[in-house]
Amino acid sequence: DGNALIPAYKSASSRSPPHNQVVDMAQSVPPGDIATQPGTKIVFNAPYDDKHTYHIKVTNSSARRIGWAFKTTNMKRLGVDPAAGVLDPKENALIAVSCDAFAYGQEDTNNDRVTIEWTNTPDGAAKQFRREWFQGDGMVRRKNLPIEYNP
């Protein structure tokens, strides 16, 4: 429906299963917490005439397997690798966030951030990331990590 908000809880009676898909128990439970290191923001330091790469550690602190995906506000300047994946409980992943060379002070960097979204994977699903997990009725959580550029 074109709106990116997290779907509200629906009562079981009003909830119709997506086409050819059973309503999955794991996806009807809100996803638990994840931890990121760094926890609140990513800092890049000048000079910006070369590519910078910063590593983020993402840990699944919940009791269920999750699927996760990163988004950035500026695809041209910011890259994330890997951009999506699956983590078992207590498992972690190291993610490289890169910032391409750019003209600092001549481009708007105020709203730059990376966002990680995560959701419980359906019970019995293979440990392979699927975009569809984020498109059904399952709850999706997100965490924003603003990017700070030091001159």
mmCIF file of N, CA, C and O in Angstrom, residues 41-125:
data_model
loop_
_atom_site.group_PDB
_atom_site.id
_atom_site.type_symbol
_atom_site.label_atom_id
_atom_site.label_comp_id
_atom_site.label_asym_id
_atom_site.label_seq_id
_atom_site.Cartn_x
_atom_site.Cartn_y
_atom_site.Cartn_z
ATOM 1 N N LYS A 41 25.631 5.561 16.642
ATOM 2 C CA LYS A 41 25.941 6.307 15.421
ATOM 3 C C LYS A 41 27.221 5.775 14.805
ATOM 4 O O LYS A 41 27.974 5.034 15.427
ATOM 5 N N ILE A 42 27.455 6.179 13.558
ATOM 6 C CA ILE A 42 28.667 5.820 12.834
ATOM 7 C C ILE A 42 29.397 7.125 12.540
ATOM 8 O O ILE A 42 28.769 8.099 12.115
ATOM 9 N N VAL A 43 30.701 7.132 12.791
ATOM 10 C CA VAL A 43 31.471 8.358 12.566
ATOM 11 C C VAL A 43 32.516 8.118 11.489
ATOM 12 O O VAL A 43 33.263 7.140 11.542
ATOM 13 N N PHE A 44 32.528 9.000 10.490
ATOM 14 C CA PHE A 44 33.591 8.990 9.487
ATOM 15 C C PHE A 44 34.425 10.248 9.691
ATOM 16 O O PHE A 44 33.888 11.308 10.002
ATOM 17 N N ASN A 45 35.735 10.128 9.530
ATOM 18 C CA ASN A 45 36.640 11.261 9.717
ATOM 19 C C ASN A 45 37.252 11.711 8.398
ATOM 20 O O ASN A 45 37.566 10.887 7.544
ATOM 21 N N ALA A 46 37.426 13.028 8.274
ATOM 22 C CA ALA A 46 38.087 13.584 7.097
ATOM 23 C C ALA A 46 39.522 13.053 7.032
ATOM 24 O O ALA A 46 40.058 12.624 8.061
ATOM 25 N N PRO A 47 40.189 13.081 5.888
ATOM 26 C CA PRO A 47 39.706 13.650 4.623
ATOM 27 C C PRO A 47 38.744 12.701 3.901
ATOM 28 O O PRO A 47 38.751 11.504 4.152
ATOM 29 N N TYR A 48 37.943 13.282 3.007
ATOM 30 C CA TYR A 48 36.926 12.510 2.279
ATOM 31 C C TYR A 48 37.277 12.340 0.807
ATOM 32 O O TYR A 48 36.414 12.192 -0.028
ATOM 33 N N ASP A 49 38.575 12.403 0.500
ATOM 34 C CA ASP A 49 38.951 12.240 -0.915
ATOM 35 C C ASP A 49 39.262 10.787 -1.241
ATOM 36 O O ASP A 49 39.758 10.463 -2.293
ATOM 37 N N ASP A 50 38.959 9.911 -0.277
ATOM 38 C CA ASP A 50 39.153 8.490 -0.493
ATOM 39 C C ASP A 50 37.990 7.756 0.154
ATOM 40 O O ASP A 50 37.303 8.315 1.007
ATOM 41 N N LYS A 51 37.797 6.492 -0.218
ATOM 42 C CA LYS A 51 36.700 5.707 0.349
ATOM 43 C C LYS A 51 37.039 5.299 1.785
ATOM 44 O O LYS A 51 38.170 4.905 2.071
ATOM 45 N N HIS A 52 36.068 5.434 2.693
ATOM 46 C CA HIS A 52 36.231 4.983 4.076
ATOM 47 C C HIS A 52 35.354 3.762 4.295
ATOM 48 O O HIS A 52 34.244 3.718 3.790
ATOM 49 N N THR A 53 35.827 2.816 5.108
ATOM 50 C CA THR A 53 34.984 1.680 5.473
ATOM 51 C C THR A 53 34.985 1.534 6.988
ATOM 52 O O THR A 53 36.021 1.646 7.628
ATOM 53 N N TYR A 54 33.803 1.334 7.532
ATOM 54 C CA TYR A 54 33.626 1.227 8.971
ATOM 55 C C TYR A 54 32.878 -0.067 9.225
ATOM 56 O O TYR A 54 31.963 -0.390 8.476
ATOM 57 N N HIS A 55 33.263 -0.805 10.264
ATOM 58 C CA HIS A 55 32.580 -2.077 10.513
ATOM 59 C C HIS A 55 31.589 -1.975 11.663
ATOM 60 O O HIS A 55 31.888 -1.362 12.678
ATOM 61 N N ILE A 56 30.431 -2.554 11.450
ATOM 62 C CA ILE A 56 29.398 -2.616 12.480
ATOM 63 C C ILE A 56 29.200 -4.085 12.820
ATOM 64 O O ILE A 56 29.109 -4.929 11.932
ATOM 65 N N LYS A 57 29.124 -4.371 14.109
ATOM 66 C CA LYS A 57 28.822 -5.728 14.539
ATOM 67 C C LYS A 57 27.346 -5.759 14.935
ATOM 68 O O LYS A 57 26.898 -4.948 15.739
ATOM 69 N N VAL A 58 26.607 -6.683 14.338
ATOM 70 C CA VAL A 58 25.189 -6.851 14.646
ATOM 71 C C VAL A 58 25.023 -8.193 15.348
ATOM 72 O O VAL A 58 25.472 -9.223 14.832
ATOM 73 N N THR A 59 24.410 -8.172 16.523
ATOM 74 C CA THR A 59 24.197 -9.404 17.294
ATOM 75 C C THR A 59 22.707 -9.613 17.518
ATOM 76 O O THR A 59 21.995 -8.683 17.910
ATOM 77 N N ASN A 60 22.252 -10.820 17.256
ATOM 78 C CA ASN A 60 20.864 -11.169 17.516
ATOM 79 C C ASN A 60 20.738 -11.544 18.996
ATOM 80 O O ASN A 60 21.135 -12.628 19.397
ATOM 81 N N SER A 61 20.200 -10.624 19.799
ATOM 82 C CA SER A 61 20.060 -10.886 21.245
ATOM 83 C C SER A 61 18.766 -11.622 21.567
ATOM 84 O O SER A 61 18.493 -11.900 22.725
ATOM 85 N N SER A 62 17.953 -11.891 20.565
ATOM 86 C CA SER A 62 16.647 -12.508 20.821
ATOM 87 C C SER A 62 16.761 -14.028 20.847
ATOM 88 O O SER A 62 17.818 -14.592 20.590
ATOM 89 N N ALA A 63 15.638 -14.680 21.126
ATOM 90 C CA ALA A 63 15.619 -16.145 21.218
ATOM 91 C C ALA A 63 15.194 -16.794 19.906
ATOM 92 O O ALA A 63 15.047 -18.006 19.830
ATOM 93 N N ARG A 64 14.959 -15.991 18.866
ATOM 94 C CA ARG A 64 14.516 -16.533 17.576
ATOM 95 C C ARG A 64 15.448 -16.113 16.454
ATOM 96 O O ARG A 64 16.085 -15.074 16.529
ATOM 97 N N ARG A 65 15.456 -16.927 15.405
ATOM 98 C CA ARG A 65 16.214 -16.566 14.208
ATOM 99 C C ARG A 65 15.569 -15.340 13.556
ATOM 100 O O ARG A 65 14.341 -15.242 13.480
ATOM 101 N N ILE A 66 16.408 -14.423 13.120
ATOM 102 C CA ILE A 66 15.878 -13.222 12.464
ATOM 103 C C ILE A 66 16.475 -13.057 11.074
ATOM 104 O O ILE A 66 17.581 -13.529 10.785
ATOM 105 N N GLY A 67 15.712 -12.385 10.234
ATOM 106 C CA GLY A 67 16.235 -11.896 8.963
ATOM 107 C C GLY A 67 16.451 -10.401 9.135
ATOM 108 O O GLY A 67 15.647 -9.726 9.779
ATOM 109 N N TRP A 68 17.560 -9.869 8.609
ATOM 110 C CA TRP A 68 17.849 -8.446 8.749
ATOM 111 C C TRP A 68 18.249 -7.857 7.409
ATOM 112 O O TRP A 68 18.732 -8.561 6.517
ATOM 113 N N ALA A 69 18.013 -6.553 7.265
ATOM 114 C CA ALA A 69 18.382 -5.859 6.030
ATOM 115 C C ALA A 69 18.743 -4.418 6.358
ATOM 116 O O ALA A 69 18.087 -3.784 7.185
ATOM 117 N N PHE A 70 19.789 -3.920 5.709
ATOM 118 C CA PHE A 70 20.191 -2.524 5.880
ATOM 119 C C PHE A 70 19.666 -1.680 4.735
ATOM 120 O O PHE A 70 19.571 -2.142 3.598
ATOM 121 N N LYS A 71 19.336 -0.433 5.075
ATOM 122 C CA LYS A 71 19.001 0.565 4.059
ATOM 123 C C LYS A 71 19.888 1.781 4.330
ATOM 124 O O LYS A 71 20.309 1.992 5.472
ATOM 125 N N THR A 72 20.156 2.572 3.308
ATOM 126 C CA THR A 72 20.880 3.830 3.530
ATOM 127 C C THR A 72 20.070 4.965 2.921
ATOM 128 O O THR A 72 19.266 4.748 2.019
ATOM 129 N N THR A 73 20.299 6.168 3.424
ATOM 130 C CA THR A 73 19.577 7.324 2.896
ATOM 131 C C THR A 73 20.253 7.859 1.642
ATOM 132 O O THR A 73 19.670 8.635 0.909
ATOM 133 N N ASN A 74 21.501 7.471 1.414
ATOM 134 C CA ASN A 74 22.232 8.012 0.276
ATOM 135 C C ASN A 74 22.987 6.890 -0.431
ATOM 136 O O ASN A 74 24.129 6.597 -0.094
ATOM 137 N N MET A 75 22.322 6.278 -1.404
ATOM 138 C CA MET A 75 22.898 5.115 -2.092
ATOM 139 C C MET A 75 24.186 5.479 -2.836
ATOM 140 O O MET A 75 25.052 4.657 -3.033
ATOM 141 N N LYS A 76 24.263 6.725 -3.266
ATOM 142 C CA LYS A 76 25.408 7.171 -4.058
ATOM 143 C C LYS A 76 26.674 7.212 -3.202
ATOM 144 O O LYS A 76 27.752 6.837 -3.635
ATOM 145 N N ARG A 77 26.530 7.664 -1.961
ATOM 146 C CA ARG A 77 27.694 7.864 -1.096
ATOM 147 C C ARG A 77 27.945 6.687 -0.156
ATOM 148 O O ARG A 77 29.074 6.373 0.175
ATOM 149 N N LEU A 78 26.862 6.035 0.296
ATOM 150 C CA LEU A 78 26.988 5.018 1.343
ATOM 151 C C LEU A 78 26.681 3.622 0.809
ATOM 152 O O LEU A 78 25.690 3.421 0.117
ATOM 153 N N GLY A 79 27.521 2.675 1.185
ATOM 154 C CA GLY A 79 27.278 1.286 0.807
ATOM 155 C C GLY A 79 27.309 0.399 2.038
ATOM 156 O O GLY A 79 27.975 0.720 3.022
ATOM 157 N N VAL A 80 26.590 -0.717 1.983
ATOM 158 C CA VAL A 80 26.572 -1.660 3.100
ATOM 159 C C VAL A 80 26.799 -3.056 2.532
ATOM 160 O O VAL A 80 26.139 -3.460 1.582
ATOM 161 N N ASP A 81 27.742 -3.798 3.125
ATOM 162 C CA ASP A 81 28.059 -5.132 2.620
ATOM 163 C C ASP A 81 28.387 -6.077 3.779
ATOM 164 O O ASP A 81 29.305 -5.799 4.534
ATOM 165 N N PRO A 82 27.668 -7.189 3.949
ATOM 166 C CA PRO A 82 26.474 -7.555 3.180
ATOM 167 C C PRO A 82 25.283 -6.701 3.589
ATOM 168 O O PRO A 82 25.234 -6.215 4.720
ATOM 169 N N ALA A 83 24.329 -6.507 2.685
ATOM 170 C CA ALA A 83 23.200 -5.621 2.956
ATOM 171 C C ALA A 83 22.054 -6.343 3.665
ATOM 172 O O ALA A 83 21.139 -5.707 4.172
ATOM 173 N N ALA A 84 22.100 -7.680 3.692
ATOM 174 C CA ALA A 84 21.011 -8.436 4.315
ATOM 175 C C ALA A 84 21.530 -9.810 4.708
ATOM 176 O O ALA A 84 22.545 -10.270 4.178
ATOM 177 N N GLY A 85 20.826 -10.440 5.645
ATOM 178 C CA GLY A 85 21.249 -11.769 6.061
ATOM 179 C C GLY A 85 20.321 -12.356 7.100
ATOM 180 O O GLY A 85 19.245 -11.810 7.375
ATOM 181 N N VAL A 86 20.755 -13.460 7.684
ATOM 182 C CA VAL A 86 19.972 -14.190 8.683
ATOM 183 C C VAL A 86 20.892 -14.472 9.870
ATOM 184 O O VAL A 86 22.050 -14.840 9.677
ATOM 185 N N LEU A 87 20.358 -14.261 11.069
ATOM 186 C CA LEU A 87 21.148 -14.552 12.273
ATOM 187 C C LEU A 87 20.367 -15.456 13.217
ATOM 188 O O LEU A 87 19.214 -15.174 13.537
ATOM 189 N N ASP A 88 21.014 -16.512 13.668
ATOM 190 C CA ASP A 88 20.436 -17.352 14.708
ATOM 191 C C ASP A 88 20.552 -16.631 16.049
ATOM 192 O O ASP A 88 21.324 -15.675 16.174
ATOM 193 N N PRO A 89 19.810 -17.088 17.068
ATOM 194 C CA PRO A 89 19.930 -16.463 18.386
ATOM 195 C C PRO A 89 21.387 -16.414 18.843
ATOM 196 O O PRO A 89 22.124 -17.384 18.668
ATOM 197 N N LYS A 90 21.782 -15.275 19.390
ATOM 198 C CA LYS A 90 23.137 -15.027 19.922
ATOM 199 C C LYS A 90 24.219 -14.966 18.849
ATOM 200 O O LYS A 90 25.384 -14.719 19.150
ATOM 201 N N GLU A 91 23.873 -15.191 17.595
ATOM 202 C CA GLU A 91 24.860 -15.126 16.521
ATOM 203 C C GLU A 91 25.110 -13.655 16.156
ATOM 204 O O GLU A 91 24.247 -12.804 16.350
ATOM 205 N N ASN A 92 26.304 -13.376 15.620
ATOM 206 C CA ASN A 92 26.554 -12.009 15.171
ATOM 207 C C ASN A 92 27.157 -11.988 13.779
ATOM 208 O O ASN A 92 27.600 -13.017 13.265
ATOM 209 N N ALA A 93 27.134 -10.802 13.185
ATOM 210 C CA ALA A 93 27.687 -10.622 11.839
ATOM 211 C C ALA A 93 28.437 -9.305 11.817
ATOM 212 O O ALA A 93 28.072 -8.355 12.521
ATOM 213 N N LEU A 94 29.486 -9.254 11.013
ATOM 214 C CA LEU A 94 30.243 -8.019 10.836
ATOM 215 C C LEU A 94 29.848 -7.420 9.490
ATOM 216 O O LEU A 94 29.928 -8.089 8.459
ATOM 217 N N ILE A 95 29.416 -6.167 9.527
ATOM 218 C CA ILE A 95 28.910 -5.502 8.330
ATOM 219 C C ILE A 95 29.837 -4.338 7.994
ATOM 220 O O ILE A 95 30.179 -3.548 8.873
ATOM 221 N N ALA A 96 30.226 -4.227 6.740
ATOM 222 C CA ALA A 96 31.074 -3.113 6.313
ATOM 223 C C ALA A 96 30.200 -1.993 5.764
ATOM 224 O O ALA A 96 29.435 -2.190 4.821
ATOM 225 N N VAL A 97 30.305 -0.822 6.386
ATOM 226 C CA VAL A 97 29.606 0.362 5.880
ATOM 227 C C VAL A 97 30.664 1.239 5.243
ATOM 228 O O VAL A 97 31.645 1.616 5.893
ATOM 229 N N SER A 98 30.485 1.546 3.966
ATOM 230 C CA SER A 98 31.504 2.338 3.291
ATOM 231 C C SER A 98 30.939 3.677 2.845
ATOM 232 O O SER A 98 29.749 3.814 2.562
ATOM 233 N N CYS A 99 31.826 4.641 2.817
ATOM 234 C CA CYS A 99 31.479 6.001 2.406
ATOM 235 C C CYS A 99 32.418 6.346 1.266
ATOM 236 O O CYS A 99 33.636 6.384 1.446
ATOM 237 N N ASP A 100 31.856 6.562 0.085
ATOM 238 C CA ASP A 100 32.697 6.899 -1.058
ATOM 239 C C ASP A 100 33.216 8.325 -0.932
ATOM 240 O O ASP A 100 32.662 9.142 -0.190
ATOM 241 N N ALA A 101 34.278 8.620 -1.669
ATOM 242 C CA ALA A 101 34.845 9.972 -1.674
ATOM 243 C C ALA A 101 33.763 10.972 -2.080
ATOM 244 O O ALA A 101 32.913 10.681 -2.932
ATOM 245 N N PHE A 102 33.756 12.118 -1.437
ATOM 246 C CA PHE A 102 32.804 13.173 -1.808
ATOM 247 C C PHE A 102 33.360 14.519 -1.376
ATOM 248 O O PHE A 102 34.331 14.587 -0.614
ATOM 249 N N ALA A 103 32.753 15.580 -1.880
ATOM 250 C CA ALA A 103 33.210 16.937 -1.570
ATOM 251 C C ALA A 103 32.564 17.393 -0.262
ATOM 252 O O ALA A 103 31.442 17.890 -0.251
ATOM 253 N N TYR A 104 33.293 17.208 0.833
ATOM 254 C CA TYR A 104 32.765 17.576 2.147
ATOM 255 C C TYR A 104 32.478 19.068 2.184
ATOM 256 O O TYR A 104 33.273 19.871 1.712
ATOM 257 N N GLY A 105 31.318 19.419 2.744
ATOM 258 C CA GLY A 105 30.949 20.830 2.824
ATOM 259 C C GLY A 105 30.214 21.312 1.598
ATOM 260 O O GLY A 105 29.592 22.376 1.614
ATOM 261 N N GLN A 106 30.252 20.535 0.520
ATOM 262 C CA GLN A 106 29.537 20.936 -0.696
ATOM 263 C C GLN A 106 28.334 20.041 -0.966
ATOM 264 O O GLN A 106 27.585 20.272 -1.898
ATOM 265 N N GLU A 107 28.188 19.021 -0.138
ATOM 266 C CA GLU A 107 27.030 18.136 -0.296
ATOM 267 C C GLU A 107 26.301 18.062 1.033
ATOM 268 O O GLU A 107 26.911 18.163 2.088
ATOM 269 N N ASP A 108 24.996 17.888 0.965
ATOM 270 C CA ASP A 108 24.200 17.803 2.188
ATOM 271 C C ASP A 108 24.367 16.429 2.823
ATOM 272 O O ASP A 108 24.006 15.419 2.232
ATOM 273 N N THR A 109 24.916 16.409 4.026
ATOM 274 C CA THR A 109 25.128 15.130 4.721
ATOM 275 C C THR A 109 24.261 15.040 5.973
ATOM 276 O O THR A 109 24.344 14.066 6.711
ATOM 277 N N ASN A 110 23.420 16.065 6.209
ATOM 278 C CA ASN A 110 22.671 16.143 7.468
ATOM 279 C C ASN A 110 21.804 14.942 7.758
ATOM 280 O O ASN A 110 21.645 14.562 8.907
ATOM 281 N N ASN A 111 21.205 14.375 6.718
ATOM 282 C CA ASN A 111 20.258 13.289 6.967
ATOM 283 C C ASN A 111 20.840 11.913 6.695
ATOM 284 O O ASN A 111 20.104 10.942 6.622
ATOM 285 N N ASP A 112 22.142 11.843 6.523
ATOM 286 C CA ASP A 112 22.736 10.544 6.204
ATOM 287 C C ASP A 112 22.607 9.587 7.386
ATOM 288 O O ASP A 112 22.900 9.937 8.522
ATOM 289 N N ARG A 113 22.156 8.381 7.086
ATOM 290 C CA ARG A 113 22.086 7.352 8.120
ATOM 291 C C ARG A 113 21.953 5.998 7.448
ATOM 292 O O ARG A 113 21.597 5.891 6.281
ATOM 293 N N VAL A 114 22.250 4.960 8.229
ATOM 294 C CA VAL A 114 21.916 3.610 7.810
ATOM 295 C C VAL A 114 20.861 3.109 8.785
ATOM 296 O O VAL A 114 20.856 3.474 9.965
ATOM 297 N N THR A 115 19.942 2.318 8.276
ATOM 298 C CA THR A 115 18.859 1.762 9.082
ATOM 299 C C THR A 115 18.899 0.253 8.939
ATOM 300 O O THR A 115 19.000 -0.257 7.818
ATOM 301 N N ILE A 116 18.860 -0.441 10.066
ATOM 302 C CA ILE A 116 18.746 -1.896 10.002
ATOM 303 C C ILE A 116 17.321 -2.262 10.378
ATOM 304 O O ILE A 116 16.765 -1.736 11.340
ATOM 305 N N GLU A 117 16.701 -3.090 9.564
ATOM 306 C CA GLU A 117 15.362 -3.608 9.850
ATOM 307 C C GLU A 117 15.503 -5.102 10.088
ATOM 308 O O GLU A 117 16.341 -5.754 9.469
ATOM 309 N N TRP A 118 14.699 -5.627 11.008
ATOM 310 C CA TRP A 118 14.759 -7.072 11.242
ATOM 311 C C TRP A 118 13.383 -7.613 11.579
ATOM 312 O O TRP A 118 12.503 -6.895 12.031
ATOM 313 N N THR A 119 13.221 -8.900 11.302
ATOM 314 C CA THR A 119 11.948 -9.577 11.540
ATOM 315 C C THR A 119 12.231 -11.033 11.853
ATOM 316 O O THR A 119 13.290 -11.560 11.480
ATOM 317 N N ASN A 120 11.329 -11.687 12.580
ATOM 318 C CA ASN A 120 11.497 -13.119 12.837
ATOM 319 C C ASN A 120 11.345 -13.883 11.532
ATOM 320 O O ASN A 120 10.484 -13.563 10.721
ATOM 321 N N THR A 121 12.154 -14.898 11.341
ATOM 322 C CA THR A 121 11.990 -15.721 10.139
ATOM 323 C C THR A 121 10.892 -16.743 10.404
ATOM 324 O O THR A 121 10.693 -17.151 11.550
ATOM 325 N N PRO A 122 10.173 -17.142 9.363
ATOM 326 C CA PRO A 122 9.110 -18.136 9.575
ATOM 327 C C PRO A 122 9.683 -19.455 10.096
ATOM 328 O O PRO A 122 10.791 -19.839 9.735
ATOM 329 N N ASP A 123 8.918 -20.139 10.953
ATOM 330 C CA ASP A 123 9.342 -21.443 11.465
ATOM 331 C C ASP A 123 9.633 -22.386 10.307
ATOM 332 O O ASP A 123 8.857 -22.449 9.360
ATOM 333 N N GLY A 124 10.752 -23.053 10.389
ATOM 334 C CA GLY A 124 11.068 -24.048 9.361
ATOM 335 C C GLY A 124 11.661 -23.472 8.089
ATOM 336 O O GLY A 124 11.996 -24.226 7.179
ATOM 337 N N ALA A 125 11.792 -22.151 7.997
ATOM 338 C CA ALA A 125 12.366 -21.568 6.781
ATOM 339 C C ALA A 125 13.866 -21.870 6.725
ATOM 340 O O ALA A 125 14.520 -21.969 7.758
#
